Amino acid sequence: MEGITLSIDGRVVTVPEGMTVLEACRMHDIPVPTLCHDPELTSAGACRLCIVQIEGMRNLPPSCVTKVTQGMVVETQNPKIRAARKTILELLVANHPLDCMTCQKLGECALAKYAYEYRVTGELYKGERRTLPIDSSNPFILRDPNKCIACGKCIRACTEIQGRSVLDFSSRGFDVQVGPAFNLPYHESECVFCGSCVSVCPVGALTEKQMVGKGRPWEVTKVQTTCPYCGTGCNFDLNVYEGKVIGVTSNPNAPVNGKALCVKGRFGMDMIYNPNRLTTPLIRKDGVLVPAEWDEALDLVATKFKEIKDAHGANSLAALSSAHCTNEENYLLQKFMRAIIGTNNIDHCARVCHAPTVAGLAVSFGSGASTNSFEEIPDAQVMFVIGANPTEAHPVVGTKMKQALAKGAKLIVVDPRQIELAESSDLWLRLRPGTDVALLNGIMNIILANGWEDQTFIAERTEDFDKFKENIHNYPPEVVSEITGVPVAQLEQAARIYATAERAMIFYTLGITEHTTGTDNVMSLANLAMLTGNVGKKYSGVNPLRGQNNVQGSCDMGALPGDYPGYQKVVNPQVQMKFEEAWGVSLDPNAGMMLPDMFPAAIRKDLRAMYIMGEDPVITDADANHVRKGLESLDFLVVQDIFMSETAKLADVVLPGASFAEKTGTFTNAERRVQMVNQAIKPIGNAKPDAEIISELANRLGYPFLYDSSEQIMQEVARLTPLYGGISHARLGTQGLQWPVPNAEHPGSKVLHQETFSRGKGLFKAIAYQEANELPDEEYPFVLNTGRKLSHYNVFTQNSEALETYSPEELAEINPLDAKRLDFEDGERVKVTSRRGELETKIRITERVPQGMVFMTFHYKETPTNVLTNGAADKVSKTYEYKACGVKITKIA
């Protein structure tokens, strides 16, 4: 791109063609004031404060919407310009409350900053002042319309970043207001409380309610860190005042999300100080958990682990690691179990969510992780979203998809439930639950029948295509339509949109993996991508949206029964020798026990003790009553957590860990980006970081863990794990790196499989359709489908008072026709029963679910949905089938 040379305040500068004058000024550190401009938003020219003088132009144009031209001569600070700016500021201040000394924005208010610079007093223009009511009716945002300067930044953020268009101008002139339709309070509007409006407001019109009165901006320390909720991996700044986190603000340099956040990330960090926090060790004495000193608790755990190992063997112990904890902590726990206890019985919650991703993509591609990057989404041409609900479960990914739609991208949504994205899609395929393999085979049948496959890619980069093709012939569209309930015309349209696009991206989550055919579902998606050549290049690929904040990293670190760190196989003798030499001990050559097998093993007394870190299987695992029975059958249970969870209530010893805000380490997000988690405050009470607890136990068991910092642990990870070979805390900085990073000079990998697959050639798999393990019948006529909702994340967010106030209870969704037949009313409390358990819940009557379906989340311990779900599991990964089981719904007598 050719450069444009111009003069600014007498300086000759060269900038890229297409820049605005304002951008040119900022590129060369020439100050120009703005109120309505934000680099992440389109320029509006609304506030006029950025006016400049340009030779040959009669008026003073706003620099934010004026493009540079060759030879342009610009002045930014002459008396004429400054006088005009002062007049603009005087007019704004004339109708602006001057309560600056008590305003939360003081110190960060752009209007106050420029008023000071231009000596604006507010005395020049006198007139009527607004006395509009302040909106404080929600738990998150304080809205003072009297302070609004009508810059429109919040409107553009809501539309352009979030794709929601909840906010707009109303009225004109003196009466102009910015807000939801009809100026409703935020909580009565369609606002989802992402807080993007707050992040761009230049004045005190929109502020974080939780932070009001907690500290002045200049008194606050901002610590950039990574969100502890979903796998998107958003960064933000923890605001710390007097050693306490008072809230969250956007960090515009965040690599994944920029200023964008969701309601949980921005407003859910009050969970750090929830009264349910564990602050001291607890030991069960006479059937009751009582406080204890650290030495007493750790000595007891070490003694009991040794006794059980000596009496029953190393494999009578097992551990669950945690997707909430850092990479370094997960690495230490798997090393503890393997090198000290002597067993590979180590697993974590990936087993019950994305284990089919790891298994399936490893078979097809050689690497069980997302192939592409989130930054590609806004420029995607086609998005195929199946078994995923990004706007609720991964909200910032959902916003990127909405940005792509605004640019003209095509969207195919495959889901039995009418998720929000279905309403914006070009095509919504409402399949029957559990029929994903049939649907995907049918789409590929149509692609082959029309010659839309990428023959060159297939020939050069894949193998076993003929076996795959033979199987696909068994799925003509008419047969697939009968199985799935999707009309033939829609199958044909989906095939055409996806296969004929130059590049198309696949996204999926638990709607694909949490089935008894989860691994088959994942490999079917890999087949579809390879068939059309949509892998190994930008704006394409197979992209699992990993669930929890560090579920990717927990897998990477070897918190799996068959894998050392970096997916190096336990059963490989060379790998075993490598880790034996590094750790100085003999290691078990056999794969360990998977999480679902641990509970029946405990009931059989094959498993005697468990060490559970940061997981709550009583609430999160399927067939929860069976899980509880297994845990109660153990001789000894240790739970290490930050909250008193339902699982912790069963423990013999409870160890209080530190939250993400209280320690340093790394998380790895769904796009393989390893990012820093930076300590902002000291651990609460007498809690300790998980790595410190594990190390103290290791020391007591005769194998010293001598790490001075989490950075030292990562150095060991890098030495032993080729995927992380070039990663260090110093290199990660504020932007992180996407693995594989094989050496210290490598820049990271945004797109996988570009020249060759990790396994060499991509492997087509011939996959036959199998129906769900448990279907509705006469006794249990409804199919239960489970998932997440925007305002909560698993059971963790129930510890946020703000989020709990906003979304306090389960609302099971049923179709209006079912409700009418059963004589149910909206909001009525009903009983839901499966073959495994029962519970009571309120209902929401909605057409989002089809007839015959009940949808429930699993966020509420008061409504433990997993007492209902089916413990049947995927044949490869043993992931539970959360997405389909039979239930009945009855009135409460």
PDB file of C-alpha atoms in Angstrom, residues 49-270:
ATOM      1  CA  LEU A  49     -13.898  18.181  19.442  1.00  0.00           C
ATOM      2  CA  CYS A  50     -11.274  16.707  17.111  1.00  0.00           C
ATOM      3  CA  ILE A  51     -11.648  19.537  14.591  1.00  0.00           C
ATOM      4  CA  VAL A  52      -8.511  20.673  12.788  1.00  0.00           C
ATOM      5  CA  GLN A  53      -7.668  23.267  10.165  1.00  0.00           C
ATOM      6  CA  ILE A  54      -6.767  21.972   6.713  1.00  0.00           C
ATOM      7  CA  GLU A  55      -5.326  24.233   4.080  1.00  0.00           C
ATOM      8  CA  GLY A  56      -7.861  24.857   1.334  1.00  0.00           C
ATOM      9  CA  MET A  57     -10.905  23.888   3.412  1.00  0.00           C
ATOM     10  CA  ARG A  58     -13.243  26.676   4.495  1.00  0.00           C
ATOM     11  CA  ASN A  59     -14.540  25.030   7.687  1.00  0.00           C
ATOM     12  CA  LEU A  60     -12.842  23.171  10.516  1.00  0.00           C
ATOM     13  CA  PRO A  61     -13.452  19.483   9.678  1.00  0.00           C
ATOM     14  CA  PRO A  62     -13.541  16.736  12.316  1.00  0.00           C
ATOM     15  CA  SER A  63     -10.295  14.831  11.911  1.00  0.00           C
ATOM     16  CA  CYS A  64     -11.823  11.446  12.823  1.00  0.00           C
ATOM     17  CA  VAL A  65     -13.846  11.306   9.580  1.00  0.00           C
ATOM     18  CA  THR A  66     -11.499  13.187   7.236  1.00  0.00           C
ATOM     19  CA  LYS A  67      -9.186  11.031   5.119  1.00  0.00           C
ATOM     20  CA  VAL A  68      -5.614  12.087   4.513  1.00  0.00           C
ATOM     21  CA  THR A  69      -4.641  13.153   1.005  1.00  0.00           C
ATOM     22  CA  GLN A  70      -1.325  13.656  -0.705  1.00  0.00           C
ATOM     23  CA  GLY A  71       0.274  16.998   0.223  1.00  0.00           C
ATOM     24  CA  MET A  72      -2.393  17.852   2.839  1.00  0.00           C
ATOM     25  CA  VAL A  73      -1.393  20.615   5.267  1.00  0.00           C
ATOM     26  CA  VAL A  74      -2.958  20.251   8.735  1.00  0.00           C
ATOM     27  CA  GLU A  75      -2.893  22.390  11.847  1.00  0.00           C
ATOM     28  CA  THR A  76      -4.173  20.981  15.137  1.00  0.00           C
ATOM     29  CA  GLN A  77      -3.513  23.639  17.784  1.00  0.00           C
ATOM     30  CA  ASN A  78      -3.770  27.200  16.418  1.00  0.00           C
ATOM     31  CA  PRO A  79      -5.881  29.843  18.269  1.00  0.00           C
ATOM     32  CA  LYS A  80      -8.863  29.461  15.918  1.00  0.00           C
ATOM     33  CA  ILE A  81      -9.049  25.717  16.516  1.00  0.00           C
ATOM     34  CA  ARG A  82      -8.613  25.983  20.265  1.00  0.00           C
ATOM     35  CA  ALA A  83     -11.296  28.677  20.507  1.00  0.00           C
ATOM     36  CA  ALA A  84     -13.735  26.500  18.597  1.00  0.00           C
ATOM     37  CA  ARG A  85     -12.975  23.523  20.835  1.00  0.00           C
ATOM     38  CA  LYS A  86     -13.457  25.632  23.940  1.00  0.00           C
ATOM     39  CA  THR A  87     -16.882  26.729  22.705  1.00  0.00           C
ATOM     40  CA  ILE A  88     -17.858  23.071  22.149  1.00  0.00           C
ATOM     41  CA  LEU A  89     -16.726  22.202  25.662  1.00  0.00           C
ATOM     42  CA  GLU A  90     -18.533  25.184  27.204  1.00  0.00           C
ATOM     43  CA  LEU A  91     -21.766  24.066  25.560  1.00  0.00           C
ATOM     44  CA  LEU A  92     -21.319  20.532  26.884  1.00  0.00           C
ATOM     45  CA  VAL A  93     -20.510  21.667  30.397  1.00  0.00           C
ATOM     46  CA  ALA A  94     -23.437  24.102  30.434  1.00  0.00           C
ATOM     47  CA  ASN A  95     -25.795  21.151  30.826  1.00  0.00           C
ATOM     48  CA  HIS A  96     -23.515  18.764  32.707  1.00  0.00           C
ATOM     49  CA  PRO A  97     -23.602  18.161  36.466  1.00  0.00           C
ATOM     50  CA  LEU A  98     -20.509  19.587  38.113  1.00  0.00           C
ATOM     51  CA  ASP A  99     -20.418  17.118  40.992  1.00  0.00           C
ATOM     52  CA  CYS A 100     -16.945  16.091  39.950  1.00  0.00           C
ATOM     53  CA  MET A 101     -15.610  15.657  43.471  1.00  0.00           C
ATOM     54  CA  THR A 102     -18.043  12.807  44.147  1.00  0.00           C
ATOM     55  CA  CYS A 103     -18.251  11.398  40.614  1.00  0.00           C
ATOM     56  CA  GLN A 104     -16.836   7.888  40.231  1.00  0.00           C
ATOM     57  CA  LYS A 105     -15.266   8.899  36.907  1.00  0.00           C
ATOM     58  CA  LEU A 106     -13.098  11.678  38.345  1.00  0.00           C
ATOM     59  CA  GLY A 107      -9.540  11.102  37.179  1.00  0.00           C
ATOM     60  CA  GLU A 108     -10.664   9.190  34.060  1.00  0.00           C
ATOM     61  CA  CYS A 109     -13.328  11.599  32.773  1.00  0.00           C
ATOM     62  CA  ALA A 110     -12.390  12.861  29.300  1.00  0.00           C
ATOM     63  CA  LEU A 111     -14.724  15.859  29.603  1.00  0.00           C
ATOM     64  CA  ALA A 112     -13.077  16.969  32.864  1.00  0.00           C
ATOM     65  CA  LYS A 113      -9.632  16.477  31.356  1.00  0.00           C
ATOM     66  CA  TYR A 114     -10.349  18.702  28.379  1.00  0.00           C
ATOM     67  CA  ALA A 115     -12.294  21.234  30.424  1.00  0.00           C
ATOM     68  CA  TYR A 116      -9.186  21.647  32.550  1.00  0.00           C
ATOM     69  CA  GLU A 117      -6.902  21.910  29.522  1.00  0.00           C
ATOM     70  CA  TYR A 118      -9.104  24.506  27.772  1.00  0.00           C
ATOM     71  CA  ARG A 119      -9.986  26.420  30.971  1.00  0.00           C
ATOM     72  CA  VAL A 120     -13.700  25.752  30.703  1.00  0.00           C
ATOM     73  CA  THR A 121     -15.698  26.922  33.725  1.00  0.00           C
ATOM     74  CA  GLY A 122     -19.332  26.247  32.874  1.00  0.00           C
ATOM     75  CA  GLU A 123     -20.175  29.890  33.567  1.00  0.00           C
ATOM     76  CA  LEU A 124     -20.392  31.097  29.970  1.00  0.00           C
ATOM     77  CA  TYR A 125     -23.735  29.597  28.968  1.00  0.00           C
ATOM     78  CA  LYS A 126     -26.629  29.490  31.418  1.00  0.00           C
ATOM     79  CA  GLY A 127     -29.877  27.622  30.918  1.00  0.00           C
ATOM     80  CA  GLU A 128     -32.100  24.775  31.949  1.00  0.00           C
ATOM     81  CA  ARG A 129     -30.459  21.636  33.337  1.00  0.00           C
ATOM     82  CA  ARG A 130     -31.686  18.072  33.081  1.00  0.00           C
ATOM     83  CA  THR A 131     -32.980  16.326  36.188  1.00  0.00           C
ATOM     84  CA  LEU A 132     -33.656  12.879  34.793  1.00  0.00           C
ATOM     85  CA  PRO A 133     -33.983   9.847  37.082  1.00  0.00           C
ATOM     86  CA  ILE A 134     -30.886   7.697  37.623  1.00  0.00           C
ATOM     87  CA  ASP A 135     -31.245   4.031  36.620  1.00  0.00           C
ATOM     88  CA  SER A 136     -29.862   1.892  39.458  1.00  0.00           C
ATOM     89  CA  SER A 137     -32.390  -0.918  39.147  1.00  0.00           C
ATOM     90  CA  ASN A 138     -29.932  -3.643  38.105  1.00  0.00           C
ATOM     91  CA  PRO A 139     -26.960  -5.154  39.987  1.00  0.00           C
ATOM     92  CA  PHE A 140     -24.322  -4.156  37.449  1.00  0.00           C
ATOM     93  CA  ILE A 141     -24.552  -0.727  35.783  1.00  0.00           C
ATOM     94  CA  LEU A 142     -25.340   2.722  37.179  1.00  0.00           C
ATOM     95  CA  ARG A 143     -26.826   4.929  34.448  1.00  0.00           C
ATOM     96  CA  ASP A 144     -27.012   8.690  35.013  1.00  0.00           C
ATOM     97  CA  PRO A 145     -28.577  10.259  31.891  1.00  0.00           C
ATOM     98  CA  ASN A 146     -27.875  13.758  33.247  1.00  0.00           C
ATOM     99  CA  LYS A 147     -24.161  13.195  32.670  1.00  0.00           C
ATOM    100  CA  CYS A 148     -24.590  11.847  29.142  1.00  0.00           C
ATOM    101  CA  ILE A 149     -22.920  14.004  26.436  1.00  0.00           C
ATOM    102  CA  ALA A 150     -24.659  12.140  23.561  1.00  0.00           C
ATOM    103  CA  CYS A 151     -21.351  11.067  22.008  1.00  0.00           C
ATOM    104  CA  GLY A 152     -22.963   7.824  20.821  1.00  0.00           C
ATOM    105  CA  LYS A 153     -20.023   5.578  21.720  1.00  0.00           C
ATOM    106  CA  CYS A 154     -22.192   3.275  23.829  1.00  0.00           C
ATOM    107  CA  ILE A 155     -24.653   2.936  20.939  1.00  0.00           C
ATOM    108  CA  ARG A 156     -21.915   1.965  18.510  1.00  0.00           C
ATOM    109  CA  ALA A 157     -20.307  -0.425  21.011  1.00  0.00           C
ATOM    110  CA  CYS A 158     -23.638  -2.182  21.534  1.00  0.00           C
ATOM    111  CA  THR A 159     -24.200  -2.486  17.790  1.00  0.00           C
ATOM    112  CA  GLU A 160     -20.707  -2.965  16.384  1.00  0.00           C
ATOM    113  CA  ILE A 161     -18.977  -4.969  19.115  1.00  0.00           C
ATOM    114  CA  GLN A 162     -21.901  -6.854  20.630  1.00  0.00           C
ATOM    115  CA  GLY A 163     -24.256  -6.937  17.644  1.00  0.00           C
ATOM    116  CA  ARG A 164     -27.273  -6.245  19.838  1.00  0.00           C
ATOM    117  CA  SER A 165     -28.435  -2.678  19.101  1.00  0.00           C
ATOM    118  CA  VAL A 166     -30.140  -2.321  22.465  1.00  0.00           C
ATOM    119  CA  LEU A 167     -29.164   1.357  22.807  1.00  0.00           C
ATOM    120  CA  ASP A 168     -30.034   4.343  20.625  1.00  0.00           C
ATOM    121  CA  PHE A 169     -30.861   8.049  20.695  1.00  0.00           C
ATOM    122  CA  SER A 170     -34.351   9.218  21.525  1.00  0.00           C
ATOM    123  CA  SER A 171     -35.791  12.748  21.302  1.00  0.00           C
ATOM    124  CA  ARG A 172     -33.753  15.643  19.956  1.00  0.00           C
ATOM    125  CA  GLY A 173     -31.959  18.777  21.065  1.00  0.00           C
ATOM    126  CA  PHE A 174     -32.034  19.488  24.791  1.00  0.00           C
ATOM    127  CA  ASP A 175     -34.259  16.439  25.396  1.00  0.00           C
ATOM    128  CA  VAL A 176     -31.999  13.926  23.668  1.00  0.00           C
ATOM    129  CA  GLN A 177     -31.320  10.770  25.655  1.00  0.00           C
ATOM    130  CA  VAL A 178     -29.370   7.589  25.055  1.00  0.00           C
ATOM    131  CA  GLY A 179     -30.767   4.318  26.327  1.00  0.00           C
ATOM    132  CA  PRO A 180     -32.869   1.253  25.552  1.00  0.00           C
ATOM    133  CA  ALA A 181     -36.088   1.530  23.559  1.00  0.00           C
ATOM    134  CA  PHE A 182     -38.670   3.782  25.241  1.00  0.00           C
ATOM    135  CA  ASN A 183     -35.938   4.685  27.763  1.00  0.00           C
ATOM    136  CA  LEU A 184     -36.757   1.595  29.768  1.00  0.00           C
ATOM    137  CA  PRO A 185     -34.490   0.745  32.691  1.00  0.00           C
ATOM    138  CA  TYR A 186     -31.671  -1.556  31.627  1.00  0.00           C
ATOM    139  CA  HIS A 187     -33.105  -4.581  33.436  1.00  0.00           C
ATOM    140  CA  GLU A 188     -36.415  -4.274  31.563  1.00  0.00           C
ATOM    141  CA  SER A 189     -34.699  -4.116  28.171  1.00  0.00           C
ATOM    142  CA  GLU A 190     -32.929  -6.761  26.099  1.00  0.00           C
ATOM    143  CA  CYS A 191     -29.587  -5.714  27.599  1.00  0.00           C
ATOM    144  CA  VAL A 192     -27.347  -8.687  28.467  1.00  0.00           C
ATOM    145  CA  PHE A 193     -25.075  -6.582  30.711  1.00  0.00           C
ATOM    146  CA  CYS A 194     -21.864  -7.174  28.812  1.00  0.00           C
ATOM    147  CA  GLY A 195     -20.777  -3.716  29.956  1.00  0.00           C
ATOM    148  CA  SER A 196     -19.292  -2.668  26.605  1.00  0.00           C
ATOM    149  CA  CYS A 197     -21.216   0.580  26.934  1.00  0.00           C
ATOM    150  CA  VAL A 198     -19.529   1.235  30.282  1.00  0.00           C
ATOM    151  CA  SER A 199     -16.089   0.483  28.859  1.00  0.00           C
ATOM    152  CA  VAL A 200     -16.346   3.222  26.210  1.00  0.00           C
ATOM    153  CA  CYS A 201     -18.286   5.919  28.105  1.00  0.00           C
ATOM    154  CA  PRO A 202     -15.961   8.956  28.349  1.00  0.00           C
ATOM    155  CA  VAL A 203     -17.815  10.529  31.285  1.00  0.00           C
ATOM    156  CA  GLY A 204     -19.703   9.392  34.391  1.00  0.00           C
ATOM    157  CA  ALA A 205     -22.976   8.580  32.625  1.00  0.00           C
ATOM    158  CA  LEU A 206     -22.298   4.825  32.790  1.00  0.00           C
ATOM    159  CA  THR A 207     -20.279   3.326  35.643  1.00  0.00           C
ATOM    160  CA  GLU A 208     -19.689  -0.076  37.215  1.00  0.00           C
ATOM    161  CA  LYS A 209     -22.141  -0.155  40.112  1.00  0.00           C
ATOM    162  CA  GLN A 210     -20.000  -2.470  42.234  1.00  0.00           C
ATOM    163  CA  MET A 211     -17.061  -0.034  42.098  1.00  0.00           C
ATOM    164  CA  VAL A 212     -18.873   3.163  43.056  1.00  0.00           C
ATOM    165  CA  GLY A 213     -17.373   4.643  46.208  1.00  0.00           C
ATOM    166  CA  LYS A 214     -14.761   1.876  46.502  1.00  0.00           C
ATOM    167  CA  GLY A 215     -11.725   3.900  45.360  1.00  0.00           C
ATOM    168  CA  ARG A 216     -10.588   6.712  43.084  1.00  0.00           C
ATOM    169  CA  PRO A 217      -9.014   5.750  39.737  1.00  0.00           C
ATOM    170  CA  TRP A 218      -5.615   7.131  40.743  1.00  0.00           C
ATOM    171  CA  GLU A 219      -5.722   5.073  43.939  1.00  0.00           C
ATOM    172  CA  VAL A 220      -6.448   1.849  42.073  1.00  0.00           C
ATOM    173  CA  THR A 221      -3.837  -0.618  40.819  1.00  0.00           C
ATOM    174  CA  LYS A 222      -4.795  -2.412  37.609  1.00  0.00           C
ATOM    175  CA  VAL A 223      -3.539  -5.969  37.145  1.00  0.00           C
ATOM    176  CA  GLN A 224      -4.024  -7.571  33.737  1.00  0.00           C
ATOM    177  CA  THR A 225      -5.075 -11.195  34.018  1.00  0.00           C
ATOM    178  CA  THR A 226      -7.146 -13.920  32.348  1.00  0.00           C
ATOM    179  CA  CYS A 227     -10.808 -14.642  33.072  1.00  0.00           C
ATOM    180  CA  PRO A 228     -11.501 -17.760  35.210  1.00  0.00           C
ATOM    181  CA  TYR A 229     -14.801 -18.695  33.542  1.00  0.00           C
ATOM    182  CA  CYS A 230     -15.176 -19.988  29.955  1.00  0.00           C
ATOM    183  CA  GLY A 231     -12.525 -21.142  27.486  1.00  0.00           C
ATOM    184  CA  THR A 232     -12.559 -17.984  25.361  1.00  0.00           C
ATOM    185  CA  GLY A 233      -9.647 -16.649  27.396  1.00  0.00           C
ATOM    186  CA  CYS A 234     -10.628 -12.995  27.732  1.00  0.00           C
ATOM    187  CA  ASN A 235      -8.188 -10.679  29.440  1.00  0.00           C
ATOM    188  CA  PHE A 236      -9.194  -7.801  31.694  1.00  0.00           C
ATOM    189  CA  ASP A 237      -7.819  -5.628  34.463  1.00  0.00           C
ATOM    190  CA  LEU A 238      -8.531  -6.480  38.069  1.00  0.00           C
ATOM    191  CA  ASN A 239      -8.911  -3.179  39.911  1.00  0.00           C
ATOM    192  CA  VAL A 240      -7.256  -3.384  43.324  1.00  0.00           C
ATOM    193  CA  TYR A 241      -7.660  -0.855  46.124  1.00  0.00           C
ATOM    194  CA  GLU A 242      -6.028  -1.313  49.515  1.00  0.00           C
ATOM    195  CA  GLY A 243      -5.299  -4.972  48.808  1.00  0.00           C
ATOM    196  CA  LYS A 244      -8.829  -5.840  47.706  1.00  0.00           C
ATOM    197  CA  VAL A 245     -10.314  -6.478  44.248  1.00  0.00           C
ATOM    198  CA  ILE A 246     -13.071  -3.897  43.806  1.00  0.00           C
ATOM    199  CA  GLY A 247     -14.035  -4.699  40.228  1.00  0.00           C
ATOM    200  CA  VAL A 248     -13.057  -5.331  36.630  1.00  0.00           C
ATOM    201  CA  THR A 249     -12.371  -2.928  33.770  1.00  0.00           C
ATOM    202  CA  SER A 250     -11.625  -3.625  30.120  1.00  0.00           C
ATOM    203  CA  ASN A 251      -8.074  -3.726  28.841  1.00  0.00           C
ATOM    204  CA  PRO A 252      -8.120  -2.481  25.242  1.00  0.00           C
ATOM    205  CA  ASN A 253      -4.915  -4.424  24.511  1.00  0.00           C
ATOM    206  CA  ALA A 254      -6.434  -7.775  25.496  1.00  0.00           C
ATOM    207  CA  PRO A 255      -5.408 -10.149  22.672  1.00  0.00           C
ATOM    208  CA  VAL A 256      -8.625 -12.160  22.389  1.00  0.00           C
ATOM    209  CA  ASN A 257     -11.380  -9.746  23.349  1.00  0.00           C
ATOM    210  CA  GLY A 258     -10.170  -6.144  23.276  1.00  0.00           C
ATOM    211  CA  LYS A 259     -12.635  -4.152  25.383  1.00  0.00           C
ATOM    212  CA  ALA A 260     -15.414  -6.741  25.021  1.00  0.00           C
ATOM    213  CA  LEU A 261     -16.446  -8.885  27.994  1.00  0.00           C
ATOM    214  CA  CYS A 262     -19.579 -10.707  29.129  1.00  0.00           C
ATOM    215  CA  VAL A 263     -21.689 -10.234  32.228  1.00  0.00           C
ATOM    216  CA  LYS A 264     -19.741 -12.921  34.092  1.00  0.00           C
ATOM    217  CA  GLY A 265     -16.282 -11.645  33.272  1.00  0.00           C
ATOM    218  CA  ARG A 266     -17.055  -8.015  33.958  1.00  0.00           C
ATOM    219  CA  PHE A 267     -19.378  -8.279  36.935  1.00  0.00           C
ATOM    220  CA  GLY A 268     -18.905 -11.769  38.424  1.00  0.00           C
ATOM    221  CA  MET A 269     -15.605 -11.315  40.252  1.00  0.00           C
ATOM    222  CA  ASP A 270     -17.281 -10.548  43.560  1.00  0.00           C
TER     223      ASP A 270
END
